[in-house]
């Protein structure tokens, strides 16, 4: 990945320390003393729990959320991302925000960590049928967008994940069209539920969960929540996105969780909470966030705009 920012000294782990820690972990893994190391981005943050989200919900055990992932840049199997997380070049990191806005800007990780970070418990539902409940540490995407001042032509927001084929072998294969690209309508992006997450279970994001910064949009299927974001673009037209390009009759741009619109190859009525063997939970419209987001789709046919 090309990065035009100087390394912010305050959050970067000196390479020597990082390498020796990595080498130590590798030795531990080789010796069979650890199953797989959790590679985390090396920053710290202050996060205030926000009790308004997920009060009383039972959390999914962290080990499931950390070891059952979709992150095609790190491999196609659910266990690949945790195993290959060390391939992500995490330092230095920055996010370029540009397009239809008055103040395009590159945010260093240090600058991103100055947004008001809070911890929120959200439900998360993958289009493939699994789900979990976990505490994310992050800030509202709208705070960042407000800083760049979107113009009146900004109707959609595009999120681009890391593109580093030299580091990520999967990006040398036509597995998906790289970089992984997702998008939201501007009102969805400005919705207070939409987070840019930098942590999970109170710790910096692990590589497999999209370190160092990823989107979390809890009322939509998981694929909308792009990981390891390097670029955010404000645009006028609905963008082409990775999964829509891949299989347009299977995945729509909106991808709102909806038990009444089956995927062409399976029902979406039920879900399997990670840690359970069965589809023991009924899936809710908008993943249970209808009170907060249904108004965004008033008058839209959700079967057509799936
Ligand atoms: N860059 C990128 N982001 C991605 C993906 C991916 O393959 N690449 N997979 C998506 C899918 S399909 C899901 S379900 C979620 C999974 O997030 P998690 O592994 O943290 O649970 O990440 C989403 N974000
Ligand atoms: Mo997914």
XYZ file of C-alpha atoms and ligand atoms in Angstrom:
331
model
C 0.000 0.000 0.000
C 1.213 3.472 -0.828
C 1.128 5.821 2.093
C 2.034 9.464 1.854
C 2.063 10.194 5.568
C 5.019 10.264 7.889
C 4.900 7.549 10.542
C 3.153 8.964 13.609
C 5.718 8.093 16.242
C 3.240 7.951 19.099
C 1.402 4.868 17.918
C 3.873 2.884 15.881
C 5.624 -0.030 17.538
C 9.335 0.173 16.736
C 9.959 -2.363 13.989
C 12.627 -4.167 15.940
C 10.291 -4.805 18.864
C 7.491 -5.754 16.486
C 9.661 -8.182 14.553
C 11.065 -9.863 17.604
C 7.574 -10.243 19.029
C 6.446 -11.730 15.730
C 9.421 -14.068 15.617
C 8.717 -15.118 19.166
C 5.077 -15.793 18.311
C 6.127 -17.794 15.264
C 8.422 -19.896 17.417
C 5.604 -20.476 19.917
C 3.259 -21.533 17.129
C 5.893 -23.827 15.626
C 6.379 -25.395 19.043
C 2.642 -26.016 19.219
C 2.293 -23.814 22.294
C -0.168 -21.446 20.645
C -2.798 -22.348 18.100
C -2.471 -19.113 16.149
C -1.253 -15.706 17.247
C -3.666 -12.803 17.234
C -1.997 -10.011 15.325
C -3.391 -6.685 16.407
C -2.804 -3.173 15.221
C -0.432 -1.389 17.622
C -2.383 1.601 18.903
C -4.305 2.448 22.012
C -7.571 4.301 22.423
C -9.866 5.577 25.107
C -13.335 4.185 24.739
C -16.424 5.041 26.774
C -19.048 2.291 27.003
C -22.348 3.532 25.558
C -25.062 1.626 27.446
C -27.748 2.658 24.954
C -26.732 -0.174 22.601
C -27.234 -3.860 23.282
C -28.218 -3.551 26.904
C -28.793 -6.987 28.410
C -27.686 -8.910 25.325
C -25.510 -11.953 25.793
C -22.131 -11.467 24.118
C -20.736 -14.061 21.736
C -17.464 -15.479 23.061
C -14.566 -13.512 21.587
C -12.784 -16.651 20.370
C -15.546 -17.247 17.815
C -15.562 -13.681 16.535
C -11.759 -13.852 16.207
C -11.560 -17.212 14.462
C -14.530 -17.473 12.115
C -14.159 -14.685 9.575
C -14.742 -13.544 6.044
C -11.790 -11.537 4.745
C -10.941 -12.725 1.247
C -7.710 -10.732 1.110
C -6.472 -13.164 3.776
C -7.921 -16.320 2.241
C -11.247 -17.927 1.273
C -11.813 -20.214 4.291
C -13.319 -19.003 7.587
C -10.135 -19.921 9.480
C -7.749 -18.329 6.929
C -8.034 -14.682 8.057
C -6.837 -15.427 11.616
C -3.978 -17.550 10.291
C -2.869 -14.976 7.708
C -3.528 -11.771 9.649
C 0.227 -11.148 9.993
C 0.377 -10.451 6.242
C -1.506 -7.158 6.611
C 0.948 -4.227 6.461
C -0.615 -2.249 9.301
C 1.966 0.450 9.874
C 1.819 3.212 8.913
C -1.865 3.519 8.046
C -3.961 6.393 6.830
C -7.393 6.918 5.290
C -7.806 9.269 2.336
C -11.223 10.980 2.218
C -11.999 12.683 -1.081
C -14.463 13.257 -3.897
C -17.559 15.430 -3.562
C -16.442 17.438 -0.538
C -14.988 20.865 0.200
C -12.086 19.677 2.350
C -10.595 16.433 1.061
C -8.102 15.147 3.590
C -5.820 12.293 4.520
C -6.381 11.166 8.106
C -3.454 9.471 9.787
C -4.312 6.719 12.255
C -3.314 9.129 14.998
C -5.875 11.667 13.728
C -8.577 8.991 13.441
C -8.003 7.947 17.052
C -8.836 11.493 18.171
C -12.508 11.112 17.199
C -14.800 10.378 20.167
C -14.507 6.604 20.481
C -17.183 4.669 22.311
C -17.932 1.027 22.901
C -21.228 -0.286 21.549
C -22.678 -3.767 21.592
C -24.104 -4.567 18.146
C -25.651 -7.561 16.448
C -23.900 -8.601 13.265
C -25.406 -10.886 10.593
C -23.486 -12.388 7.669
C -25.436 -13.030 4.474
C -24.274 -16.665 4.754
C -26.375 -17.168 7.888
C -24.107 -16.812 10.908
C -24.361 -14.006 13.430
C -22.808 -12.706 16.616
C -23.181 -10.058 19.316
C -19.996 -8.164 20.169
C -18.752 -4.872 21.637
C -17.133 -2.657 19.009
C -14.969 0.337 19.843
C -15.390 3.030 17.263
C -16.698 6.443 16.305
C -19.614 7.534 14.175
C -18.676 7.759 10.501
C -20.699 10.982 10.253
C -18.168 12.741 12.501
C -15.445 12.120 9.927
C -17.678 12.985 6.956
C -18.754 16.248 8.585
C -15.090 17.288 8.793
C -14.576 17.059 5.021
C -17.847 18.908 4.289
C -19.712 16.875 1.663
C -21.110 18.955 -1.217
C -24.760 18.717 -2.292
C -23.660 16.333 -5.048
C -22.446 13.746 -2.501
C -25.229 11.133 -2.735
C -23.214 7.987 -1.988
C -20.101 7.038 -0.034
C -17.572 4.477 -1.333
C -15.239 2.489 0.934
C -12.082 0.910 -0.414
C -10.107 -1.708 1.466
C -6.377 -2.218 1.350
C -4.794 -3.096 -1.994
C -1.341 -4.635 -1.503
C -0.819 -7.545 -3.938
C 2.880 -7.583 -3.017
C 1.926 -8.491 0.567
C -1.379 -10.298 0.133
C -1.088 -13.350 -2.145
C -4.868 -13.538 -2.583
C -4.776 -10.177 -4.356
C -2.627 -11.746 -7.079
C -5.555 -14.065 -7.859
C -8.837 -13.042 -9.508
C -10.748 -14.337 -6.463
C -12.658 -11.032 -6.284
C -12.095 -7.747 -8.080
C -9.614 -5.852 -5.907
C -9.648 -3.642 -3.958
C -12.714 -4.796 -2.017
C -15.186 -1.957 -2.515
C -18.403 -1.213 -0.663
C -20.832 1.678 -0.575
C -23.638 3.324 1.333
C -26.191 5.963 0.453
C -25.174 9.256 2.102
C -28.056 9.144 4.622
C -27.062 5.586 5.612
C -23.462 6.734 6.016
C -24.565 9.697 8.169
C -26.785 7.505 10.372
C -25.551 7.454 13.988
C -25.524 3.617 14.039
C -22.850 3.538 11.311
C -19.453 3.157 12.950
C -15.847 3.228 11.940
C -14.471 0.629 14.342
C -10.904 0.527 15.660
C -11.470 -2.043 18.400
C -13.391 -5.155 19.343
C -13.929 -6.444 22.923
C -12.030 -3.394 24.147
C -8.794 -4.211 22.306
C -7.343 -2.917 19.043
C -8.840 -4.731 16.054
C -7.221 -8.014 15.158
C -6.080 -8.280 11.540
C -8.797 -10.803 10.711
C -11.503 -8.393 11.896
C -10.306 -5.590 9.628
C -7.472 -3.822 11.433
C -6.747 -1.035 11.878
C -10.081 0.515 10.869
C -13.249 -0.962 9.391
C -16.866 -0.140 8.874
C -19.681 -1.608 10.990
C -23.236 -1.227 9.644
C -25.336 -3.434 11.932
C -28.671 -3.420 10.064
C -27.078 -4.704 6.836
C -25.519 -8.014 5.874
C -21.890 -8.313 6.931
C -20.397 -7.777 3.504
C -21.341 -4.064 3.608
C -18.920 -3.625 6.532
C -15.651 -3.169 4.613
C -12.447 -4.022 6.463
C -8.992 -2.405 6.539
C -10.209 0.764 4.831
C -7.699 3.045 3.087
C -9.963 5.297 1.025
C -13.411 6.840 1.383
C -14.910 8.616 -1.623
C -18.000 10.813 -1.785
C -19.714 10.355 -5.146
C -22.854 11.353 -7.012
C -23.858 7.998 -8.552
C -24.544 4.661 -6.895
C -21.149 2.917 -7.059
C -20.437 -0.589 -8.320
C -19.481 -2.719 -5.326
C -17.547 -5.959 -5.009
C -20.386 -8.429 -4.376
C -22.857 -6.766 -6.730
C -20.232 -7.073 -9.462
C -19.526 -10.693 -8.494
C -23.139 -11.917 -8.453
C -25.739 -9.183 -9.096
C -28.778 -11.443 -8.703
C -27.491 -12.744 -5.355
C -26.244 -9.554 -3.696
C -27.837 -6.130 -3.909
C -26.433 -2.699 -3.143
C -28.711 -2.209 -0.118
C -28.215 -5.616 1.522
C -30.497 -4.770 4.430
C -31.015 -7.814 6.653
C -34.452 -9.101 5.626
C -35.798 -12.558 6.555
C -38.513 -12.256 3.865
C -36.129 -11.891 0.931
C -34.342 -15.235 0.506
C -30.913 -15.456 -1.037
C -31.393 -17.342 -4.358
C -29.611 -20.364 -2.839
C -30.900 -20.335 0.761
C -33.527 -18.947 3.115
C -32.719 -15.937 5.295
C -35.408 -16.715 7.907
C -32.993 -18.035 10.531
C -29.406 -17.562 11.639
C -26.718 -19.482 13.512
C -25.268 -17.502 16.415
C -21.510 -18.236 16.430
C -20.829 -20.809 19.125
C -24.082 -22.637 18.408
C -24.398 -25.637 16.102
C -27.871 -24.735 14.893
C -29.769 -21.940 13.236
C -31.331 -21.344 16.622
C -32.286 -17.700 16.117
C -34.960 -16.056 13.988
C -33.525 -13.324 11.817
C -35.178 -9.934 12.290
C -35.948 -7.320 9.647
C -33.088 -4.777 9.611
C -31.347 -7.140 12.040
C -33.576 -5.752 14.810
C -32.621 -2.108 14.173
C -35.896 -1.236 12.370
C -36.949 1.391 14.933
C -33.827 3.341 14.059
C -33.464 2.768 10.310
C -36.806 1.761 8.729
C -37.570 5.411 7.906
C -34.581 5.498 5.539
C -36.418 3.082 3.233
C -39.990 4.397 3.441
C -41.720 3.978 0.100
C -39.033 1.647 -1.282
C -39.890 -1.874 -2.421
C -37.388 -3.885 -0.338
C -37.789 -6.923 -2.612
C -36.623 -4.895 -5.573
C -33.976 -2.956 -3.614
C -32.574 -6.014 -1.784
N -12.030 -5.955 2.748
C -12.948 -6.878 3.063
N -13.946 -6.539 3.897
C -14.888 -7.467 4.224
C -14.859 -8.777 3.675
C -13.780 -9.096 2.798
O -13.662 -10.220 2.283
N -12.845 -8.128 2.521
N -15.850 -9.677 4.007
C -17.140 -9.114 4.474
C -18.060 -10.111 4.981
S -18.811 -11.117 3.829
C -18.387 -10.190 6.311
S -19.598 -11.242 6.863
C -17.677 -9.380 7.323
C -17.103 -10.293 8.408
O -16.573 -9.554 9.477
P -15.878 -10.324 10.693
O -14.954 -11.343 10.121
O -15.178 -9.300 11.520
O -16.977 -11.008 11.461
O -16.622 -8.619 6.759
C -16.931 -8.016 5.517
N -15.865 -7.110 5.108
Mo -20.632 -12.126 4.938
